[in-house]
Short mmCIF file of C-alpha atoms in Angstrom, two decimals:
data_model
loop_
_atom_site.label_atom_id
_atom_site.label_comp_id
_atom_site.label_asym_id
_atom_site.label_seq_id
_atom_site.Cartn_x
_atom_site.Cartn_y
_atom_site.Cartn_z
CA MET A 157 8.87 36.99 67.70
CA SER A 158 9.96 34.81 64.82
CA GLU A 159 13.58 33.75 64.63
CA LEU A 160 15.81 32.38 61.93
CA ARG A 161 15.79 28.61 62.45
CA VAL A 162 18.52 27.66 60.02
CA PRO A 163 21.73 29.52 60.86
CA VAL A 164 23.77 31.16 58.14
CA SER A 165 26.38 28.71 56.88
CA ALA A 166 28.87 28.21 54.08
CA ALA A 167 25.97 26.90 51.98
CA ASP A 168 24.54 30.43 51.89
CA HIS A 169 25.27 33.23 49.46
CA ALA A 170 26.84 36.06 51.43
CA ARG A 171 28.47 39.36 50.52
CA GLY A 172 29.59 42.49 52.33
CA GLY A 173 31.70 41.95 55.43
CA ALA A 174 32.97 38.38 55.62
CA ASP A 175 32.28 38.28 59.33
CA GLY A 176 30.08 41.31 59.94
CA ARG A 177 28.89 42.46 63.33
CA VAL A 178 25.42 42.37 61.85
CA VAL A 179 24.08 39.65 59.55
CA LEU A 180 21.15 40.58 57.36
CA VAL A 181 19.32 37.62 55.82
CA GLU A 182 16.79 38.36 53.11
CA TYR A 183 14.24 35.85 51.87
CA GLY A 184 13.27 37.06 48.43
CA ASP A 185 11.59 36.32 45.14
CA TYR A 186 13.07 37.50 41.82
CA GLU A 187 9.72 38.38 40.30
CA CYS A 188 8.41 40.30 43.31
CA PRO A 189 8.35 44.06 42.71
CA TYR A 190 8.79 44.77 46.43
CA CYS A 191 11.96 42.67 46.40
CA ARG A 192 13.28 44.71 43.50
CA VAL A 193 12.78 47.88 45.52
CA ALA A 194 14.36 46.21 48.56
CA HIS A 195 17.35 45.14 46.44
CA SER A 196 18.51 48.72 45.91
CA GLU A 197 17.91 49.52 49.58
CA VAL A 198 20.08 46.56 50.57
CA LEU A 199 22.85 47.66 48.21
CA GLN A 200 22.75 51.06 49.90
CA LEU A 201 22.97 49.38 53.32
CA GLY A 202 26.03 47.50 52.11
CA ARG A 203 27.72 50.74 51.05
CA HIS A 204 26.86 52.45 54.31
CA PHE A 205 27.82 49.73 56.78
CA GLY A 206 30.75 48.26 54.86
CA ASP A 207 32.45 45.35 56.60
CA ASP A 208 30.14 45.62 59.60
CA LEU A 209 27.32 44.10 57.57
CA THR A 210 27.13 40.62 56.08
CA ILE A 211 24.35 40.30 53.53
CA VAL A 212 22.77 36.92 52.83
CA PHE A 213 20.10 36.06 50.29
CA ARG A 214 17.84 33.01 50.43
CA HIS A 215 15.17 32.05 47.92
CA PHE A 216 11.49 32.30 48.66
CA PRO A 217 9.80 32.07 45.26
CA LEU A 218 6.02 32.50 45.35
CA THR A 219 5.59 30.36 42.29
CA GLU A 220 1.78 30.44 42.28
CA ILE A 221 1.75 34.14 41.53
CA HIS A 222 5.23 34.50 40.01
CA PRO A 223 5.85 31.83 37.36
CA LEU A 224 9.37 33.14 36.58
CA ALA A 225 10.54 33.32 40.19
CA GLU A 226 11.61 29.68 40.27
CA PRO A 227 13.57 29.59 36.99
CA ALA A 228 15.19 32.88 37.96
CA ALA A 229 16.26 31.43 41.31
CA GLU A 230 17.59 28.33 39.56
CA ALA A 231 19.54 30.50 37.09
CA ALA A 232 21.04 32.41 40.02
CA GLU A 233 22.07 29.12 41.61
CA PHE A 234 23.52 27.95 38.30
CA ALA A 235 25.64 31.11 38.25
CA GLY A 236 26.39 30.62 41.96
CA ALA A 237 27.82 27.16 41.30
CA GLN A 238 30.41 28.99 39.18
CA GLY A 239 31.05 31.75 41.65
CA ARG A 240 28.80 34.31 39.96
CA PHE A 241 25.69 34.26 42.15
CA TRP A 242 25.64 37.95 43.00
CA ASP A 243 26.29 39.02 39.41
CA MET A 244 23.23 37.09 38.29
CA HIS A 245 21.25 38.28 41.32
CA ASP A 246 21.98 41.93 40.54
CA ALA A 247 21.32 41.45 36.83
CA ILE A 248 17.89 39.93 37.48
CA TYR A 249 16.76 42.71 39.78
CA ALA A 250 18.21 45.40 37.50
CA HIS A 251 16.13 44.06 34.61
CA GLN A 252 13.15 42.59 36.43
CA ASP A 253 10.77 44.22 33.95
CA ARG A 254 12.33 42.11 31.20
CA LEU A 255 12.44 38.85 33.17
CA SER A 256 11.91 35.83 30.90
CA LEU A 257 13.63 32.52 30.15
CA PRO A 258 15.56 34.02 27.19
CA PHE A 259 16.64 36.89 29.44
CA LEU A 260 18.03 34.46 32.05
CA LEU A 261 19.97 32.51 29.42
CA GLY A 262 21.23 35.75 27.91
CA ALA A 263 22.32 36.95 31.34
CA ALA A 264 24.31 33.74 31.79
CA ARG A 265 26.02 34.39 28.46
CA VAL A 266 26.83 37.99 29.39
CA LEU A 267 28.52 36.65 32.53
CA GLY A 268 30.64 34.40 30.36
CA LEU A 269 28.79 31.27 31.41
CA SER A 270 27.46 28.65 29.06
CA GLU A 271 23.96 29.46 27.91
CA ARG A 272 23.47 25.82 26.98
CA ASP A 273 24.53 24.54 30.40
CA CYS A 274 22.20 27.05 32.01
CA ALA A 275 19.31 25.84 29.84
CA LEU A 276 20.11 22.23 30.70
CA ALA A 277 20.28 23.00 34.43
CA LEU A 278 16.89 24.72 34.28
CA GLU A 279 15.39 21.87 32.31
CA ALA A 280 16.77 19.24 34.70
CA LYS A 281 15.80 21.40 37.69
CA THR A 282 19.30 20.77 39.02
CA TYR A 283 19.09 23.54 41.61
CA ALA A 284 15.44 23.10 42.60
CA PRO A 285 16.28 21.13 45.79
CA LYS A 286 18.53 23.95 47.05
CA ILE A 287 15.74 26.46 46.45
CA ALA A 288 13.17 24.24 48.15
CA GLN A 289 15.53 23.99 51.12
CA ASP A 290 15.75 27.78 51.35
CA PHE A 291 11.99 28.07 51.04
CA LEU A 292 11.32 25.58 53.82
CA SER A 293 13.88 27.17 56.13
CA GLY A 294 12.04 30.44 55.54
CA VAL A 295 8.64 28.96 56.26
CA ARG A 296 9.87 27.44 59.53
CA SER A 297 11.45 30.76 60.50
CA GLY A 298 8.27 32.79 60.03
CA VAL A 299 8.82 34.30 56.59
CA ASN A 300 5.46 35.91 55.96
CA GLY A 301 5.84 37.37 52.51
CA THR A 302 8.52 38.75 50.27
CA PRO A 303 10.84 40.26 51.08
CA THR A 304 11.29 39.15 54.70
CA PHE A 305 14.44 40.20 56.53
CA PHE A 306 16.15 38.73 59.58
CA ILE A 307 18.65 40.93 61.38
CA ASN A 308 20.99 38.92 63.56
CA GLY A 309 18.48 36.13 63.49
CA ARG A 310 15.36 38.09 64.43
CA ARG A 311 12.59 38.83 61.96
CA HIS A 312 12.39 42.50 61.03
CA ASP A 313 8.68 43.35 61.18
CA GLY A 314 8.91 47.02 60.20
CA PRO A 315 8.97 48.61 56.76
CA PHE A 316 11.90 47.63 54.55
CA ASP A 317 12.92 50.98 53.15
CA TYR A 318 16.53 52.08 53.67
CA ARG A 319 15.80 54.28 56.65
CA HIS A 320 14.00 51.58 58.66
CA LEU A 321 16.42 48.80 57.76
CA ALA A 322 19.43 51.01 58.53
CA ALA A 323 17.94 51.94 61.91
CA ALA A 324 17.33 48.26 62.69
CA VAL A 325 20.90 47.33 61.70
CA GLU A 326 22.31 50.27 63.67
CA SER A 327 20.34 49.25 66.77
CA VAL A 328 22.17 45.91 67.02
CA ARG A 329 25.49 46.99 65.50
CA PHE A 330 27.34 47.66 68.74
CA ARG A 331 25.49 45.19 70.91
CA ALA A 332 27.83 42.63 72.39
CA MET B 187 -6.89 43.03 71.72
CA GLY B 188 -9.44 40.46 72.81
CA HIS B 189 -9.00 36.87 73.87
CA VAL B 190 -9.14 34.19 71.28
CA LEU B 191 -10.48 30.76 72.20
CA ALA B 192 -7.89 28.77 74.07
CA PRO B 193 -6.63 25.21 73.54
CA GLY B 194 -8.81 22.45 74.97
CA VAL B 195 -12.08 24.14 74.04
CA THR B 196 -14.35 22.60 71.42
CA ALA B 197 -14.06 24.63 68.23
CA PRO B 198 -17.51 26.16 67.60
CA ASP B 199 -19.05 24.61 64.50
CA PHE B 200 -20.06 26.90 61.67
CA THR B 201 -21.36 26.83 58.12
CA LEU B 202 -20.15 29.56 55.79
CA HIS B 203 -20.19 30.24 52.08
CA VAL B 204 -17.05 29.07 50.35
CA THR B 205 -18.34 30.09 46.91
CA PRO B 206 -21.48 32.06 46.06
CA ASP B 207 -23.45 28.78 45.81
CA GLN B 208 -21.60 26.38 48.13
CA THR B 209 -21.13 26.23 51.86
CA LEU B 210 -18.59 24.48 54.05
CA SER B 211 -19.03 23.42 57.69
CA LEU B 212 -16.25 22.84 60.16
CA GLY B 213 -17.94 19.49 60.88
CA ASP B 214 -17.33 18.45 57.25
CA LEU B 215 -13.60 18.45 58.01
CA ARG B 216 -13.82 16.31 61.16
CA GLY B 217 -11.24 13.52 61.23
CA ARG B 218 -8.40 15.71 59.99
CA PRO B 219 -6.51 18.53 61.65
CA VAL B 220 -7.92 21.87 60.50
CA VAL B 221 -6.08 25.18 60.34
CA LEU B 222 -8.42 28.17 60.70
CA ALA B 223 -6.76 31.39 59.60
CA PHE B 224 -8.82 34.49 60.33
CA TYR B 225 -7.45 37.55 58.52
CA PRO B 226 -8.60 41.15 58.09
CA ALA B 227 -9.22 41.42 54.35
CA ASP B 228 -8.61 40.14 50.85
CA TRP B 229 -6.49 42.35 48.62
CA SER B 230 -3.88 43.60 51.04
CA PRO B 231 -1.36 45.61 49.04
CA VAL B 232 1.54 43.14 49.05
CA CYS B 233 2.13 40.18 46.78
CA GLY B 234 3.53 37.85 49.40
CA ASP B 235 0.59 38.22 51.75
CA GLN B 236 -0.54 35.78 54.41
CA MET B 237 -2.82 33.74 52.14
CA ALA B 238 -0.23 33.64 49.34
CA VAL B 239 2.31 32.24 51.79
CA TYR B 240 -0.11 29.57 53.09
CA ASN B 241 -0.91 28.70 49.49
CA GLN B 242 2.76 28.11 48.85
CA VAL B 243 3.13 26.10 52.07
CA LEU B 244 0.15 23.81 51.29
CA PRO B 245 2.36 20.76 50.62
CA GLU B 246 3.73 21.08 54.17
CA PHE B 247 0.23 21.35 55.66
CA ARG B 248 -0.92 18.37 53.58
CA ARG B 249 2.01 16.32 54.87
CA HIS B 250 0.22 16.60 58.23
CA GLU B 251 -3.10 15.75 56.51
CA ALA B 252 -4.26 19.19 57.61
CA GLU B 253 -6.94 21.21 55.85
CA VAL B 254 -6.43 24.97 55.72
CA VAL B 255 -9.24 27.50 55.47
CA GLY B 256 -8.99 31.27 55.40
CA ILE B 257 -11.83 33.29 56.97
CA SER B 258 -12.56 36.98 56.58
CA VAL B 259 -15.65 39.18 56.42
CA ASP B 260 -15.28 39.61 52.67
CA SER B 261 -18.13 38.23 50.54
CA ALA B 262 -17.95 34.97 48.63
CA TRP B 263 -17.73 36.95 45.37
CA CYS B 264 -14.79 38.93 46.67
CA HIS B 265 -13.09 35.75 47.88
CA GLN B 266 -13.65 34.16 44.49
CA ALA B 267 -11.94 37.01 42.65
CA PHE B 268 -9.10 37.10 45.18
CA ALA B 269 -8.55 33.34 45.07
CA GLU B 270 -8.54 33.32 41.26
CA THR B 271 -6.05 36.14 41.02
CA HIS B 272 -3.69 34.55 43.53
CA HIS B 273 -4.25 30.97 42.36
CA LEU B 274 -5.20 29.89 45.86
CA HIS B 275 -5.75 26.17 46.26
CA PHE B 276 -7.59 26.20 49.57
CA PRO B 277 -11.02 27.54 50.56
CA LEU B 278 -11.69 31.08 51.73
CA LEU B 279 -14.83 31.36 53.84
CA ALA B 280 -17.08 34.40 53.91
CA ASP B 281 -17.99 35.42 57.46
CA PHE B 282 -20.24 37.94 55.80
CA GLU B 283 -23.82 37.52 57.02
CA PRO B 284 -24.35 38.12 59.86
CA LYS B 285 -21.06 39.93 59.57
CA GLY B 286 -18.25 38.47 61.64
CA ALA B 287 -20.53 36.10 63.58
CA VAL B 288 -18.09 33.20 63.43
CA ALA B 289 -15.08 35.39 64.18
CA ARG B 290 -16.91 36.67 67.27
CA GLN B 291 -17.44 33.10 68.50
CA TYR B 292 -13.69 32.54 68.25
CA GLY B 293 -12.85 35.86 69.91
CA ALA B 294 -11.31 36.97 66.65
CA TYR B 295 -13.40 39.99 65.66
CA ARG B 296 -12.34 43.64 65.84
CA ASP B 297 -15.40 45.69 66.69
CA GLY B 298 -14.02 49.11 65.88
CA GLU B 299 -12.81 48.22 62.41
CA GLY B 300 -15.37 45.53 61.63
CA VAL B 301 -12.80 43.02 60.42
CA CYS B 302 -11.35 39.73 61.64
CA GLU B 303 -8.21 39.68 63.73
CA ARG B 304 -5.14 37.91 62.44
CA ALA B 305 -5.93 34.86 64.54
CA LEU B 306 -4.82 31.29 63.94
CA PHE B 307 -6.30 28.06 65.26
CA VAL B 308 -5.25 24.46 64.85
CA VAL B 309 -8.24 22.17 65.49
CA ASP B 310 -7.51 18.50 66.14
CA ARG B 311 -9.21 15.53 64.50
CA GLU B 312 -11.90 15.42 67.20
CA GLY B 313 -12.78 19.09 66.84
CA LEU B 314 -10.93 20.45 69.89
CA ILE B 315 -8.79 23.53 69.63
CA PHE B 316 -5.21 22.32 69.95
CA TRP B 317 -3.41 25.66 69.47
CA SER B 318 -4.42 29.26 69.00
CA TYR B 319 -2.53 32.47 68.36
CA LEU B 320 -3.52 36.11 68.07
CA SER B 321 -1.09 38.16 66.03
CA PRO B 322 -0.84 41.95 66.20
CA ILE B 323 -3.12 43.09 63.36
CA ALA B 324 -0.26 44.71 61.45
CA VAL B 325 1.97 41.65 61.65
CA ASN B 326 1.37 38.82 59.24
CA PRO B 327 2.15 35.80 61.41
CA GLY B 328 3.56 33.49 58.72
CA ALA B 329 3.27 29.72 58.91
CA ASP B 330 5.93 28.73 61.45
CA GLY B 331 3.59 28.68 64.48
CA ILE B 332 1.04 26.57 62.62
CA LEU B 333 3.64 24.03 61.46
CA ASP B 334 5.14 23.80 64.95
CA ALA B 335 1.64 23.14 66.35
CA LEU B 336 0.96 20.48 63.70
CA ASP B 337 4.28 18.82 64.59
CA ARG B 338 3.31 18.73 68.28
CA LEU B 339 -0.17 17.45 67.44
CA GLU B 340 1.33 14.64 65.43
CA THR B 341 3.69 13.73 68.28
CA GLN B 342 0.79 13.74 70.73
CA GLU B 343 -1.32 11.54 68.46
CA THR B 344 1.54 9.07 68.11
CA ASN B 345 2.00 8.96 71.88
CA ASP B 346 -1.76 8.51 72.42
CA VAL B 347 -1.79 5.55 70.06
CA ARG B 348 1.20 4.04 71.91
CA THR B 349 -0.46 4.54 75.29
CA GLN B 350 -3.68 2.99 74.04
CA SER B 351 -1.99 -0.04 72.56
CA ALA B 352 0.09 -0.43 75.72
CA GLY B 353 -3.18 -0.29 77.71
CA VAL B 354 -4.77 -2.96 75.57
CA GLY B 355 -1.66 -5.13 75.85
CA GLY B 356 -1.52 -4.78 79.65
#
């Protein structure tokens, strides 16, 4: 049974309950269609479990098959550095079919961030080390594709539709 | 589930097609750690499948000087198409004729279904199996077990070198 090797910390992007009974960590890729589907399931989990659930996202871009996954992750980190990670995250998944470099820069602008600074950050690969760190933590924890979920530190090996994820969260929700 | 070959056993040598006109033998890779990843089939319906993840983790494997090969019963032509589509940068071997013969030698063949198990082996530089793992067929095992084994192999090699040099010195 694979376990999360790098504990959730302040360096992570988290939303939902600040100190939820259950912590859901997703390793995902912005260009992966399965992650897009999972994104809406996770939003639904957040609405259902409220403060009991802390939702964390870590990057696992499969760059060999998804050339835009890395720049998208870097754009999300650029937004994150200005407190807007989740806005960018949601925007990318909402418009995954239109994912492109101009889209990412445009999304930064829509969020009120500097398009130019975003372009410079992507060019300089400013946030690449953070993404590589996420990726490696995922590899060492047994991430085996995207998306991979960890629920309270244990890899969720079942399907990742709402029903299965909710059942898995519920099963550990009231465990001491 | 059967029993896969255990650590300490010599990894059976084999020669399999890596492309329609080229073969690769385990013996060719002697001198470096080798990761053998048996898997059921090319073209599983997910984008982040086992081989795609190993492909992405190649720099970590290479840091250990390890060679990675994937093995399934798919033909060399099938492997070629799969590898091209997924931009794989490591060889996929075709255990195609006689079907599954190599997988059987490693205890990694599923008779009923006629496919390889999801079985992983780390072979050391001398050709001995250092670590093996049989994953439930439905569970893609990821790369963590392999990397942990390569870490331990490296530690053991370092210790062996120390012991040997201490022996020479004494």
